[in-house]
Amino acid sequence: MGSLTGIFLDTGRPEEIEKYHALGIIRGVTTNPTILSKDGVTGGWGAIERRSKEIAELIHPLPLSVEVTVNEPEEMLEQARMFAAWAPNINVKIPIHGPEGGTENLQIVHELETKEDIRVNVTAMMSAQQCLLAAMAGATYVSLFGGRVNNMGYDARQEIRRLRALLDAFGSPAKIIVGSTREVLNIIEWFEAGADIVTTVPQLLEPMLVHPYSKETVQMFLSDSAKLVPPQERAARPARLMA
Ligand code: E4P
């Protein structure tokens, strides 16, 4: 079942967010440390705070994910509290585990969601089974990295279908975000497979929208309109046309 939410933008660039938000086609934004540094956020905490608040305000009340920058449990908790205090629509991204594995991260997820009323997006997951455990821990969002799964030679759609079926069977309210988009087709195929949300890089939205044959068709309409309405009448105001 799930409840389709729609497309999130996977970016830290306010101008891209503004552009697609104005079209009414996005439902949230996700960032991570790699995205923020690539998108020009330099200057430490002050810069991260400014950019995060700017995006959060731009899309409010839609959600923004901001990821912790450390791997130590206490520091993660502190950062999570700080991000959540920056804006009411910020949720905290916590990786499923650290670079050496380990189980502490899910405990943090559980504490934030159940004891501190902070929404969490569990990230960097490559399988349905990881996402299931994150959902069990209480995560609001579970993020599967579809493009990275495909790059390892597995079909991300199979993991999404499995996860959808499992979360539905358990009656879990966790929302499935599929990210790591690599091609336009990913957006539709991951929704069809059962994602609630696909978070995409902005560069894929324009080719999703613009079709060469639509361009040609609109050009045909415009050329034929020119035959219908003589140039001297083209500027006529609707009120005059009615008379
Ligand atoms: C999801 O929330 C992540 O930000 C993201 O999609 C990472 O994708 P990548 O594989 O392009 O780094």
Short mmCIF file of C-alpha atoms and ligand atoms in Angstrom, two decimals:
data_model
loop_
_atom_site.label_atom_id
_atom_site.label_comp_id
_atom_site.label_asym_id
_atom_site.label_seq_id
_atom_site.Cartn_x
_atom_site.Cartn_y
_atom_site.Cartn_z
CA MET A 1 0.00 0.00 0.00
CA GLY A 2 2.15 2.89 1.25
CA SER A 3 1.05 6.40 0.53
CA LEU A 4 2.68 7.98 -2.48
CA THR A 5 4.21 11.29 -1.48
CA GLY A 6 6.07 12.28 -4.64
CA ILE A 7 9.39 13.64 -5.79
CA PHE A 8 12.02 15.10 -3.46
CA LEU A 9 15.02 17.05 -4.73
CA ASP A 10 18.41 15.66 -3.76
CA THR A 11 20.34 18.91 -3.72
CA GLY A 12 21.71 21.72 -1.59
CA ARG A 13 21.27 24.44 -4.20
CA PRO A 14 18.53 26.94 -3.25
CA GLU A 15 18.13 28.26 -6.82
CA GLU A 16 17.31 24.75 -8.14
CA ILE A 17 14.93 24.17 -5.25
CA GLU A 18 13.19 27.50 -5.84
CA LYS A 19 12.81 26.75 -9.54
CA TYR A 20 11.18 23.34 -9.14
CA HIS A 21 9.23 24.28 -6.01
CA ALA A 22 7.61 27.12 -8.01
CA LEU A 23 6.39 24.50 -10.53
CA GLY A 24 4.63 22.68 -7.69
CA ILE A 25 6.25 19.36 -8.52
CA ILE A 26 8.43 18.63 -5.48
CA ARG A 27 7.36 17.42 -2.04
CA GLY A 28 10.60 17.76 -0.07
CA VAL A 29 14.40 18.04 -0.20
CA THR A 30 17.23 15.74 0.88
CA THR A 31 20.85 16.67 1.43
CA ASN A 32 23.96 14.94 2.70
CA PRO A 33 27.52 16.12 3.49
CA THR A 34 28.73 15.24 -0.02
CA ILE A 35 25.92 17.20 -1.66
CA LEU A 36 26.43 20.25 0.57
CA SER A 37 30.17 20.41 -0.01
CA LYS A 38 29.65 19.89 -3.78
CA ASP A 39 27.02 22.65 -3.74
CA GLY A 40 29.41 25.20 -2.28
CA VAL A 41 28.72 25.08 1.47
CA THR A 42 32.05 26.01 3.03
CA GLY A 43 32.85 27.69 6.33
CA GLY A 44 31.88 25.19 8.99
CA TRP A 45 28.73 25.06 11.13
CA GLY A 46 27.73 28.63 10.40
CA ALA A 47 27.53 27.85 6.68
CA ILE A 48 25.69 24.55 7.18
CA GLU A 49 23.18 26.22 9.48
CA ARG A 50 22.59 29.13 7.10
CA ARG A 51 22.07 26.89 4.05
CA SER A 52 19.86 24.43 5.92
CA LYS A 53 17.67 27.20 7.34
CA GLU A 54 17.46 28.87 3.94
CA ILE A 55 16.24 25.67 2.27
CA ALA A 56 13.89 24.80 5.14
CA GLU A 57 12.27 28.22 4.93
CA LEU A 58 12.06 28.07 1.14
CA ILE A 59 10.07 24.83 1.14
CA HIS A 60 8.22 25.09 4.48
CA PRO A 61 6.15 23.10 5.45
CA LEU A 62 7.68 20.46 3.15
CA PRO A 63 10.40 18.35 4.82
CA LEU A 64 14.18 18.81 4.53
CA SER A 65 16.68 16.08 5.51
CA VAL A 66 20.00 17.18 7.03
CA GLU A 67 22.62 14.50 7.73
CA VAL A 68 24.85 14.15 10.78
CA THR A 69 28.55 14.70 10.07
CA VAL A 70 30.02 12.39 12.72
CA ASN A 71 30.00 8.77 13.76
CA GLU A 72 30.17 9.01 17.58
CA PRO A 73 26.80 8.29 19.22
CA GLU A 74 26.75 11.23 21.66
CA GLU A 75 27.79 13.70 19.00
CA MET A 76 25.19 12.35 16.60
CA LEU A 77 22.52 12.89 19.22
CA GLU A 78 23.70 16.45 19.84
CA GLN A 79 23.75 17.25 16.14
CA ALA A 80 20.30 15.73 15.68
CA ARG A 81 18.88 17.99 18.42
CA MET A 82 20.61 21.00 16.91
CA PHE A 83 19.27 20.34 13.37
CA ALA A 84 15.76 19.76 14.67
CA ALA A 85 15.92 23.10 16.51
CA TRP A 86 16.89 24.99 13.33
CA ALA A 87 13.46 24.59 11.73
CA PRO A 88 10.28 22.61 12.39
CA ASN A 89 10.41 20.91 8.97
CA ILE A 90 13.99 19.58 9.33
CA ASN A 91 14.42 15.85 9.86
CA VAL A 92 17.73 14.20 10.69
CA LYS A 93 19.56 11.77 8.47
CA ILE A 94 21.42 9.02 10.31
CA PRO A 95 23.40 6.37 8.38
CA ILE A 96 22.26 2.79 9.02
CA HIS A 97 25.67 2.08 10.57
CA GLY A 98 29.21 3.41 10.70
CA PRO A 99 32.07 2.69 8.30
CA GLU A 100 33.02 -0.40 10.30
CA GLY A 101 29.46 -1.67 10.81
CA GLY A 102 28.16 -1.68 14.38
CA THR A 103 24.67 -1.42 15.78
CA GLU A 104 24.64 1.85 17.77
CA ASN A 105 23.10 3.99 15.06
CA LEU A 106 19.74 2.24 15.22
CA GLN A 107 19.63 2.84 18.97
CA ILE A 108 20.05 6.54 18.27
CA VAL A 109 17.29 6.40 15.66
CA HIS A 110 15.02 4.68 18.17
CA GLU A 111 15.76 7.21 20.91
CA LEU A 112 15.29 10.24 18.70
CA GLU A 113 11.96 9.01 17.33
CA THR A 114 10.47 7.59 20.51
CA LYS A 115 11.94 9.69 23.32
CA GLU A 116 12.84 13.01 21.73
CA ASP A 117 10.07 13.38 19.13
CA ILE A 118 12.62 14.05 16.37
CA ARG A 119 11.92 12.68 12.89
CA VAL A 120 14.68 10.53 11.39
CA ASN A 121 15.61 9.53 7.86
CA VAL A 122 17.84 6.43 7.99
CA THR A 123 20.24 6.62 5.08
CA ALA A 124 22.95 4.81 3.07
CA MET A 125 20.95 1.58 2.82
CA MET A 126 21.45 -0.92 0.02
CA SER A 127 18.90 -3.63 0.82
CA ALA A 128 15.30 -4.23 1.84
CA GLN A 129 16.44 -6.02 4.98
CA GLN A 130 18.39 -3.00 6.23
CA CYS A 131 15.40 -0.76 5.53
CA LEU A 132 13.09 -3.15 7.38
CA LEU A 133 15.27 -2.95 10.50
CA ALA A 134 15.39 0.85 10.26
CA ALA A 135 11.59 0.93 10.01
CA MET A 136 11.31 -1.38 13.02
CA ALA A 137 13.55 1.01 15.00
CA GLY A 138 10.95 3.71 14.35
CA ALA A 139 12.44 5.70 11.46
CA THR A 140 9.99 8.03 9.72
CA TYR A 141 11.88 7.63 6.42
CA VAL A 142 14.00 4.74 5.17
CA SER A 143 16.36 5.61 2.32
CA LEU A 144 17.43 2.97 -0.17
CA PHE A 145 20.20 4.00 -2.58
CA GLY A 146 18.72 2.59 -5.79
CA GLY A 147 21.44 3.76 -8.18
CA ARG A 148 24.19 2.29 -6.03
CA VAL A 149 22.26 -1.00 -5.79
CA ASN A 150 21.99 -1.10 -9.60
CA ASN A 151 25.69 -0.27 -9.87
CA MET A 152 26.52 -3.37 -7.81
CA GLY A 153 24.71 -5.49 -10.39
CA TYR A 154 21.41 -5.95 -8.51
CA ASP A 155 18.03 -4.61 -9.61
CA ALA A 156 16.92 -1.96 -7.13
CA ARG A 157 13.29 -2.55 -8.14
CA GLN A 158 13.36 -6.02 -6.59
CA GLU A 159 14.53 -4.60 -3.27
CA ILE A 160 11.85 -1.89 -3.42
CA ARG A 161 9.09 -4.45 -4.12
CA ARG A 162 10.24 -6.65 -1.25
CA LEU A 163 10.44 -3.71 1.11
CA ARG A 164 7.01 -2.42 0.08
CA ALA A 165 5.45 -5.83 0.74
CA LEU A 166 7.20 -6.18 4.11
CA LEU A 167 6.33 -2.70 5.40
CA ASP A 168 2.72 -3.18 4.33
CA ALA A 169 2.53 -6.61 5.97
CA PHE A 170 3.87 -5.15 9.23
CA GLY A 171 1.64 -2.09 8.96
CA SER A 172 4.74 0.10 9.25
CA PRO A 173 4.18 3.83 8.70
CA ALA A 174 7.82 4.33 7.54
CA LYS A 175 8.05 6.02 4.17
CA ILE A 176 10.29 4.49 1.54
CA ILE A 177 12.62 7.03 -0.07
CA VAL A 178 14.61 5.75 -3.02
CA GLY A 179 17.56 7.93 -3.93
CA SER A 180 20.82 7.85 -5.82
CA THR A 181 19.07 8.48 -9.13
CA ARG A 182 21.20 7.97 -12.22
CA GLU A 183 18.70 8.21 -15.11
CA VAL A 184 15.27 9.71 -15.80
CA LEU A 185 13.64 6.28 -15.96
CA ASN A 186 14.60 5.60 -12.33
CA ILE A 187 11.96 8.05 -11.09
CA ILE A 188 8.95 6.31 -12.61
CA GLU A 189 10.26 2.76 -12.26
CA TRP A 190 11.01 3.18 -8.56
CA PHE A 191 7.55 4.65 -7.91
CA GLU A 192 6.01 1.74 -9.82
CA ALA A 193 8.03 -0.70 -7.71
CA GLY A 194 6.58 0.77 -4.49
CA ALA A 195 8.61 3.80 -3.38
CA ASP A 196 6.63 6.50 -1.55
CA ILE A 197 9.25 9.07 -2.48
CA VAL A 198 11.98 9.25 -5.11
CA THR A 199 14.62 11.83 -4.33
CA THR A 200 16.25 12.95 -7.53
CA VAL A 201 19.07 15.19 -8.64
CA PRO A 202 17.55 18.28 -10.33
CA GLN A 203 19.24 17.55 -13.68
CA LEU A 204 16.82 14.67 -14.32
CA LEU A 205 13.64 16.75 -13.99
CA GLU A 206 14.01 18.78 -17.17
CA PRO A 207 14.44 15.75 -19.46
CA MET A 208 11.52 14.14 -17.59
CA LEU A 209 9.35 17.14 -18.50
CA VAL A 210 10.54 18.13 -21.96
CA HIS A 211 9.82 15.82 -24.91
CA PRO A 212 11.14 16.54 -28.42
CA TYR A 213 7.81 15.52 -29.99
CA SER A 214 5.90 17.83 -27.61
CA LYS A 215 8.15 20.65 -28.79
CA GLU A 216 7.39 19.83 -32.40
CA THR A 217 3.66 19.58 -31.70
CA VAL A 218 3.54 22.93 -29.91
CA GLN A 219 5.47 24.45 -32.80
CA MET A 220 2.77 23.13 -35.17
CA PHE A 221 0.01 24.69 -33.01
CA LEU A 222 1.80 28.03 -33.00
CA SER A 223 2.38 28.02 -36.78
CA ASP A 224 -1.27 27.21 -37.45
CA SER A 225 -2.39 29.82 -34.92
CA ALA A 226 -0.50 32.39 -36.98
CA LYS A 227 -2.63 31.40 -39.99
CA LEU A 228 -5.85 31.70 -37.95
CA VAL A 229 -5.16 35.04 -36.26
CA PRO A 230 -3.65 37.79 -38.44
CA PRO A 231 -0.64 39.56 -36.89
CA GLN A 232 -2.50 42.91 -36.41
CA GLU A 233 -5.14 41.18 -34.22
CA ARG A 234 -2.69 39.19 -32.12
CA ALA A 235 -2.34 41.87 -29.45
CA ALA A 236 -6.12 42.24 -29.05
CA ARG A 237 -7.34 42.15 -25.50
CA PRO A 238 -9.82 39.39 -24.56
CA ALA A 239 -12.54 42.00 -23.76
CA ARG A 240 -12.31 43.37 -27.30
CA LEU A 241 -12.44 39.88 -28.76
CA MET A 242 -15.69 39.22 -26.89
CA ALA A 243 -17.39 42.35 -28.34
C1 E4P B 1 19.64 10.19 -0.64
O1 E4P B 1 19.02 10.79 0.22
C2 E4P B 1 21.04 10.52 -0.95
O2 E4P B 1 21.28 11.89 -0.77
C3 E4P B 1 21.47 10.21 -2.34
O3 E4P B 1 20.44 9.98 -3.22
C4 E4P B 1 22.81 9.68 -2.55
O4 E4P B 1 23.03 9.27 -3.84
P1 E4P B 1 24.43 9.06 -4.53
O5 E4P B 1 24.56 7.60 -4.77
O6 E4P B 1 24.30 9.83 -5.79
O7 E4P B 1 25.49 9.60 -3.62
#
